[in-house]
Amino acid sequence: MFDLVETVLWFVVAIGVLVAVHEFGHFIVARTLGVKVLRFSIGFGRALVSWRGRRDGTEYCIAAVPLGGYVKMLDSTEDEDVPEADLPRAFDRQPLGTRFAVVAAGPVFNFLFAIVAYAAMFATGVEGLRPIVGTVAESSPAAIAGLHPGDEVARVGGRDVQTWQGVIEGVLAASLDRGRLELEVQGDGARRVVSLDLRDVALDDLTQMGFFERLGMRPDLPRAPPVVGDVAADSPAQAAGLRTGDRVIAIDGAPLTSPDDLVAKVRASPERALEVRVRRDAALLDLSVTPRRVDGEDGPYGQIGAGVRADADAVAHYYAEERYGLVESVAKGAEKMVDMTLLTVRMLWKMVTLEVSVKNLSGPISIAQYAGASADVGLARFLDFLAVVSISLGLLNLMPIPLLDGGHLMYYSIELFTRRPVSEQVQFVGQRLGIAMLVCLMGLAFYNDLARIFG
């Protein structure tokens, strides 16, 4: 229950921030260009909190339904009793360039926010698993390319990468072209370039079948002997001579590579002596420990009365942190925003042309899950999540669908060439069409979410 509440909370925080950024873009540009703003609302429905600004009497609201927002501007076509003095500030009385700028400002601020979020992510540092290849399946694209266990990927398509996240993004983008992708790898003390053949690898294969499964390789996951933590008094561990800081190398001759290995072996051996080899400082010691029997709901299990943790120094080898100075972080943030925007646009186009499955669309349920999961990992990943969703929100609003910003920009583009506004009748039909298109789009996204949950 707590996880659900936490997920919903982070979803509301994420959507609230992104909607506020989008609507602030409309608001600040409208105010700057002399348009009177009547209401600035985060959310729809009944206002939970509202107040009026001193400068222009604008009403600021936080409403009950946090799935959107709006900026209401003075419009003489909607309000018949507009004071004569305010008519020059009505939105509908503004020149085409002003109206275009106000409407475009929302999506533009979403892209600017993505740059800020990425820059903050790089400035604070984002940690990830180093792109070291663990295993390579025979006859797989990775094996044919010449990748070997132990190789570390240094560059993808001519760009430096420090973590598997960079490799994944580069391969996903290249898979849309269905060609070859050059990887520069470090292995056996030398760098070499390999060519990953993606001609038979579709984006759907990577996103739905599994990225590493389709390429036929696995990351080299952290492997390190478990370290003994606190040892309880009068426990089997203390009786055997185990001490805090001992590195457990093997049990009954079988090597251990993670804390889970030690826990599993102890739990499976109640009242059975285990021969434990540990490294203490520079010495190797052989000890015998007999786990006490504990009767649990699922049957008896063993317990030795000692904590266990990973060897931090050994595990650190498998991770890298990507961190830059302030100026370079902004440049990296802008570069990543452009890359993710282009990747998203290309994916959407491939969906329209039926080259990529619409199953890749995510709805509110998936977004809420991603919000909670990224927040649990840390600030850097939550910023990454916010940037990606902000880019998606900006692109969605630029679609030429009536009711969205892109629909209004489409009308203004027509007005630019015809020298007269689009008729109210055409706009009325467009609104009905826009509602139908949005309902279908949201229905598909919800269906995909439910299919992922129950499929």
CSV table of C-alpha atoms in Angstrom, one decimal, residues 11-302:
chain,number,residue,atom,x,y,z
A,11,PHE,CA,3.6,11.0,-10.3
A,12,VAL,CA,1.7,14.1,-9.0
A,13,VAL,CA,5.0,15.9,-8.3
A,14,ALA,CA,6.3,15.1,-11.7
A,15,ILE,CA,3.2,16.1,-13.6
A,16,GLY,CA,2.7,19.2,-11.5
A,17,VAL,CA,6.3,20.4,-12.2
A,18,LEU,CA,6.0,19.7,-16.0
A,19,VAL,CA,2.6,21.3,-16.3
A,20,ALA,CA,3.7,24.3,-14.3
A,21,VAL,CA,6.7,24.7,-16.7
A,22,HIS,CA,4.5,24.4,-19.8
A,23,GLU,CA,1.9,26.8,-18.6
A,24,PHE,CA,4.4,29.3,-17.3
A,25,GLY,CA,5.8,29.4,-20.8
A,26,HIS,CA,2.5,30.6,-22.1
A,27,PHE,CA,2.0,32.9,-19.1
A,28,ILE,CA,5.3,34.7,-19.1
A,29,VAL,CA,5.5,35.3,-22.9
A,30,ALA,CA,1.9,36.5,-22.9
A,31,ARG,CA,2.6,39.0,-20.1
A,32,THR,CA,5.9,40.1,-21.7
A,33,LEU,CA,4.1,40.8,-25.0
A,34,GLY,CA,1.3,42.8,-23.4
A,35,VAL,CA,-1.5,40.2,-23.3
A,36,LYS,CA,-3.7,40.3,-20.2
A,37,VAL,CA,-3.8,37.0,-18.3
A,38,LEU,CA,-7.0,36.4,-16.4
A,39,ARG,CA,-6.2,33.0,-14.8
A,40,PHE,CA,-3.1,30.8,-14.4
A,41,SER,CA,-4.2,27.3,-13.2
A,42,ILE,CA,-2.2,24.2,-12.3
A,43,GLY,CA,-4.8,21.4,-12.6
A,44,PHE,CA,-8.4,21.3,-13.6
A,45,GLY,CA,-11.7,21.4,-11.8
A,46,ARG,CA,-12.4,23.0,-8.4
A,47,ALA,CA,-9.7,25.3,-7.1
A,48,LEU,CA,-8.1,24.0,-3.9
A,49,VAL,CA,-6.0,27.2,-3.4
A,50,SER,CA,-6.3,30.5,-5.3
A,51,TRP,CA,-5.1,34.1,-4.9
A,52,ARG,CA,-4.9,37.2,-7.0
A,53,GLY,CA,-1.7,39.0,-8.1
A,54,ARG,CA,-1.3,42.6,-7.3
A,55,ARG,CA,0.2,43.6,-10.7
A,56,ASP,CA,-2.7,42.8,-13.0
A,57,GLY,CA,-5.3,41.0,-10.9
A,58,THR,CA,-4.4,37.6,-12.4
A,59,GLU,CA,-6.0,34.7,-10.5
A,60,TYR,CA,-3.5,31.9,-9.6
A,61,CYS,CA,-5.0,28.5,-8.9
A,62,ILE,CA,-4.0,25.0,-7.8
A,63,ALA,CA,-7.0,22.8,-8.8
A,64,ALA,CA,-8.2,19.4,-7.7
A,65,VAL,CA,-7.3,17.3,-10.8
A,66,PRO,CA,-3.5,17.5,-11.3
A,67,LEU,CA,-3.5,16.1,-14.9
A,68,GLY,CA,-3.0,19.4,-16.8
A,69,GLY,CA,-3.4,23.1,-16.5
A,70,TYR,CA,-4.3,26.2,-18.5
A,71,VAL,CA,-3.7,29.9,-18.9
A,72,LYS,CA,-6.8,31.9,-19.6
A,73,MET,CA,-6.2,35.1,-21.4
A,74,LEU,CA,-8.5,38.1,-22.1
A,75,ASP,CA,-10.4,37.4,-25.4
A,76,SER,CA,-13.0,39.7,-26.8
A,77,THR,CA,-14.7,36.9,-28.8
A,78,GLU,CA,-15.5,35.1,-25.5
A,79,ASP,CA,-16.2,38.1,-23.2
A,80,GLU,CA,-18.7,40.6,-24.5
A,81,ASP,CA,-18.2,43.1,-21.7
A,82,VAL,CA,-14.5,43.7,-22.1
A,83,PRO,CA,-13.6,47.3,-21.0
A,84,GLU,CA,-12.6,49.5,-23.9
A,85,ALA,CA,-9.3,50.2,-22.3
A,86,ASP,CA,-8.4,46.5,-22.2
A,87,LEU,CA,-9.3,45.7,-25.8
A,88,PRO,CA,-5.7,46.3,-27.0
A,89,ARG,CA,-4.5,43.6,-24.5
A,90,ALA,CA,-7.0,41.0,-25.7
A,91,PHE,CA,-5.4,37.9,-27.1
A,92,ASP,CA,-7.5,37.8,-30.2
A,93,ARG,CA,-6.6,41.4,-31.0
A,94,GLN,CA,-2.9,40.6,-31.1
A,95,PRO,CA,-0.8,40.4,-34.3
A,96,LEU,CA,-0.2,37.0,-35.7
A,97,GLY,CA,3.4,36.9,-34.5
A,98,THR,CA,2.4,37.6,-30.9
A,99,ARG,CA,-0.3,34.9,-30.9
A,100,PHE,CA,2.2,32.4,-32.5
A,101,ALA,CA,4.8,33.2,-29.9
A,102,VAL,CA,2.4,32.9,-26.9
A,103,VAL,CA,1.1,29.5,-28.1
A,104,ALA,CA,4.6,28.1,-29.0
A,105,ALA,CA,6.1,29.2,-25.7
A,106,GLY,CA,4.6,26.2,-23.8
A,107,PRO,CA,6.3,23.5,-25.7
A,108,VAL,CA,9.5,25.6,-26.0
A,109,PHE,CA,9.7,25.9,-22.2
A,110,ASN,CA,9.3,22.1,-22.0
A,111,PHE,CA,12.4,21.7,-24.1
A,112,LEU,CA,14.3,24.4,-22.1
A,113,PHE,CA,13.3,22.6,-18.9
A,114,ALA,CA,14.7,19.3,-20.3
A,115,ILE,CA,18.1,21.1,-20.8
A,116,VAL,CA,18.0,22.4,-17.2
A,117,ALA,CA,17.1,19.0,-15.8
A,118,TYR,CA,19.8,17.2,-17.8
A,119,ALA,CA,22.4,19.9,-16.9
A,120,ALA,CA,21.5,19.5,-13.2
A,121,MET,CA,21.8,15.7,-13.6
A,122,PHE,CA,25.3,16.0,-15.1
A,123,ALA,CA,26.4,18.6,-12.6
A,124,THR,CA,25.3,16.5,-9.5
A,125,GLY,CA,26.6,13.3,-11.1
A,126,VAL,CA,24.8,10.3,-12.5
A,127,GLU,CA,26.1,6.8,-11.6
A,128,GLY,CA,25.6,3.8,-13.8
A,129,LEU,CA,27.0,0.4,-14.6
A,130,ARG,CA,30.2,0.5,-16.6
A,131,PRO,CA,29.6,-0.9,-20.1
A,132,ILE,CA,31.7,-4.0,-19.6
A,133,VAL,CA,30.5,-7.1,-21.5
A,134,GLY,CA,29.9,-10.1,-19.3
A,135,THR,CA,28.8,-12.9,-21.6
A,136,VAL,CA,28.3,-13.2,-25.4
A,137,ALA,CA,25.9,-15.8,-26.9
A,138,GLU,CA,27.2,-17.8,-29.9
A,139,SER,CA,26.0,-16.7,-33.4
A,140,SER,CA,24.4,-13.5,-31.9
A,141,PRO,CA,24.8,-10.0,-33.3
A,142,ALA,CA,27.3,-9.3,-30.5
A,143,ALA,CA,29.3,-12.4,-31.3
A,144,ILE,CA,29.3,-11.7,-35.0
A,145,ALA,CA,30.5,-8.2,-34.4
A,146,GLY,CA,33.5,-9.6,-32.5
A,147,LEU,CA,32.6,-8.6,-28.9
A,148,HIS,CA,34.2,-10.7,-26.2
A,149,PRO,CA,33.6,-11.1,-22.4
A,150,GLY,CA,35.6,-8.4,-20.6
A,151,ASP,CA,35.4,-5.8,-23.5
A,152,GLU,CA,34.4,-2.4,-22.3
A,153,VAL,CA,32.5,-0.1,-24.7
A,154,ALA,CA,34.2,3.3,-24.9
A,155,ARG,CA,32.4,4.9,-27.9
A,156,VAL,CA,29.1,4.3,-29.7
A,157,GLY,CA,28.6,5.8,-33.2
A,158,GLY,CA,31.5,8.2,-32.6
A,159,ARG,CA,30.3,9.4,-29.2
A,160,ASP,CA,32.0,8.7,-25.8
A,161,VAL,CA,30.0,6.6,-23.4
A,162,GLN,CA,30.7,5.9,-19.7
A,163,THR,CA,27.7,3.7,-18.7
A,164,TRP,CA,25.4,1.1,-20.3
A,165,GLN,CA,22.7,3.8,-20.4
A,166,GLY,CA,24.8,5.6,-23.1
A,167,VAL,CA,25.2,2.3,-25.1
A,168,ILE,CA,21.5,1.5,-24.9
A,169,GLU,CA,20.5,5.0,-26.2
A,170,GLY,CA,23.0,4.8,-29.0
A,171,VAL,CA,21.9,1.4,-30.1
A,172,LEU,CA,18.2,2.2,-29.9
A,173,ALA,CA,18.7,5.3,-32.1
A,174,ALA,CA,20.8,3.3,-34.7
A,175,SER,CA,18.2,0.5,-34.8
A,176,LEU,CA,15.8,2.9,-36.5
A,177,ASP,CA,18.1,3.0,-39.5
A,178,ARG,CA,18.5,-0.8,-39.6
A,179,GLY,CA,22.2,-0.5,-40.6
A,180,ARG,CA,25.6,-1.0,-39.0
A,181,LEU,CA,26.8,0.7,-35.8
A,182,GLU,CA,30.5,1.1,-35.0
A,183,LEU,CA,31.5,0.5,-31.4
A,184,GLU,CA,34.9,1.3,-30.1
A,185,VAL,CA,35.9,-1.2,-27.3
A,186,GLN,CA,38.7,-1.7,-24.9
A,187,GLY,CA,39.8,-5.3,-24.4
A,188,ASP,CA,43.1,-7.2,-23.8
A,189,GLY,CA,45.0,-4.0,-23.3
A,190,ALA,CA,44.1,-2.5,-26.7
A,191,ARG,CA,41.3,-0.5,-28.4
A,192,ARG,CA,39.6,-1.8,-31.5
A,193,VAL,CA,36.5,-0.9,-33.5
A,194,VAL,CA,33.8,-3.5,-34.1
A,195,SER,CA,30.7,-3.2,-36.3
A,196,LEU,CA,27.4,-4.2,-34.8
A,197,ASP,CA,25.0,-5.4,-37.6
A,198,LEU,CA,21.5,-4.0,-36.9
A,199,ARG,CA,20.0,-4.7,-40.3
A,200,ASP,CA,17.9,-7.6,-38.8
A,201,VAL,CA,17.4,-5.9,-35.4
A,202,ALA,CA,14.2,-3.9,-35.1
A,203,LEU,CA,13.5,-1.4,-32.4
A,204,ASP,CA,10.5,-3.5,-31.3
A,205,ASP,CA,12.9,-6.4,-30.7
A,206,LEU,CA,15.1,-4.3,-28.4
A,207,THR,CA,12.2,-2.8,-26.4
A,208,GLN,CA,9.9,-5.8,-26.2
A,209,MET,CA,12.1,-8.9,-26.5
A,210,GLY,CA,14.8,-7.4,-24.2
A,211,PHE,CA,17.7,-5.2,-25.2
A,212,PHE,CA,20.6,-7.5,-24.2
A,213,GLU,CA,18.7,-10.7,-25.1
A,214,ARG,CA,18.2,-9.6,-28.7
A,215,LEU,CA,21.9,-8.5,-29.1
A,216,GLY,CA,23.1,-11.7,-27.5
A,217,MET,CA,25.2,-10.2,-24.7
A,218,ARG,CA,25.0,-9.6,-21.0
A,219,PRO,CA,26.5,-6.8,-18.8
A,220,ASP,CA,29.3,-7.8,-16.5
A,221,LEU,CA,27.4,-7.5,-13.2
A,222,PRO,CA,29.2,-6.8,-9.9
A,223,ARG,CA,30.9,-9.8,-8.4
A,224,ALA,CA,32.7,-9.5,-5.1
A,225,PRO,CA,33.2,-11.7,-2.0
A,226,PRO,CA,30.7,-10.9,0.7
A,227,VAL,CA,32.0,-9.0,3.8
A,228,VAL,CA,30.9,-9.9,7.3
A,229,GLY,CA,29.2,-7.0,9.1
A,230,ASP,CA,28.2,-6.8,12.8
A,231,VAL,CA,28.7,-10.1,14.7
A,232,ALA,CA,26.1,-10.8,17.4
A,233,ALA,CA,27.3,-11.9,20.9
A,234,ASP,CA,26.9,-15.6,21.6
A,235,SER,CA,26.2,-16.3,18.0
A,236,PRO,CA,27.4,-19.2,15.8
A,237,ALA,CA,29.5,-16.6,13.8
A,238,GLN,CA,31.2,-15.4,17.0
A,239,ALA,CA,31.8,-19.0,18.2
A,240,ALA,CA,33.4,-19.8,14.8
A,241,GLY,CA,35.8,-16.9,15.1
A,242,LEU,CA,34.3,-14.7,12.3
A,243,ARG,CA,35.0,-11.0,12.7
A,244,THR,CA,33.6,-7.8,11.2
A,245,GLY,CA,35.4,-7.1,8.0
A,246,ASP,CA,36.2,-10.7,7.1
A,247,ARG,CA,35.8,-11.3,3.3
A,248,VAL,CA,34.1,-14.7,2.8
A,249,ILE,CA,35.9,-16.3,-0.2
A,250,ALA,CA,34.2,-19.7,-0.3
A,251,ILE,CA,32.0,-22.1,1.6
A,252,ASP,CA,32.6,-25.9,1.4
A,253,GLY,CA,35.0,-25.1,-1.5
A,254,ALA,CA,32.5,-23.3,-3.6
A,255,PRO,CA,33.5,-19.6,-4.4
A,256,LEU,CA,31.1,-16.8,-3.3
A,257,THR,CA,30.6,-13.8,-5.6
A,258,SER,CA,27.9,-11.8,-3.8
A,259,PRO,CA,26.3,-11.4,-0.3
A,260,ASP,CA,23.2,-13.3,-1.7
A,261,ASP,CA,25.4,-16.4,-2.2
A,262,LEU,CA,26.4,-16.4,1.5
A,263,VAL,CA,22.9,-15.8,2.8
A,264,ALA,CA,21.5,-18.5,0.6
A,265,LYS,CA,24.1,-21.0,1.7
A,266,VAL,CA,23.6,-20.3,5.4
A,267,ARG,CA,19.8,-20.4,5.2
A,268,ALA,CA,19.9,-23.8,3.4
A,269,SER,CA,22.2,-25.3,6.1
A,270,PRO,CA,20.5,-25.3,9.5
A,271,GLU,CA,22.5,-27.3,12.1
A,272,ARG,CA,25.1,-28.4,9.5
A,273,ALA,CA,28.7,-27.5,9.8
A,274,LEU,CA,30.0,-25.3,7.0
A,275,GLU,CA,33.7,-24.9,6.1
A,276,VAL,CA,34.2,-21.2,5.5
A,277,ARG,CA,37.3,-19.7,4.0
A,278,VAL,CA,37.8,-16.0,4.7
A,279,ARG,CA,40.4,-13.4,3.9
A,280,ARG,CA,41.4,-11.3,7.0
A,281,ASP,CA,43.8,-8.5,6.0
A,282,ALA,CA,46.4,-10.4,4.0
A,283,ALA,CA,45.8,-13.8,5.6
A,284,LEU,CA,43.5,-16.7,4.5
A,285,LEU,CA,41.8,-18.5,7.3
A,286,ASP,CA,39.7,-21.7,7.3
A,287,LEU,CA,36.9,-21.7,9.9
A,288,SER,CA,34.0,-24.0,10.7
A,289,VAL,CA,30.5,-22.5,11.5
A,290,THR,CA,27.3,-24.3,12.2
A,291,PRO,CA,24.2,-22.2,11.6
A,292,ARG,CA,21.5,-22.4,14.3
A,293,ARG,CA,18.1,-23.7,13.3
A,294,VAL,CA,15.2,-21.2,13.1
A,295,ASP,CA,11.7,-22.4,12.4
A,296,GLY,CA,10.0,-20.0,10.0
A,297,GLU,CA,6.6,-20.0,8.2
A,298,ASP,CA,8.1,-21.8,5.2
A,299,GLY,CA,10.1,-24.3,7.2
A,300,PRO,CA,13.4,-24.3,9.1
A,301,TYR,CA,16.4,-22.2,7.9
A,302,GLY,CA,19.9,-21.5,9.1
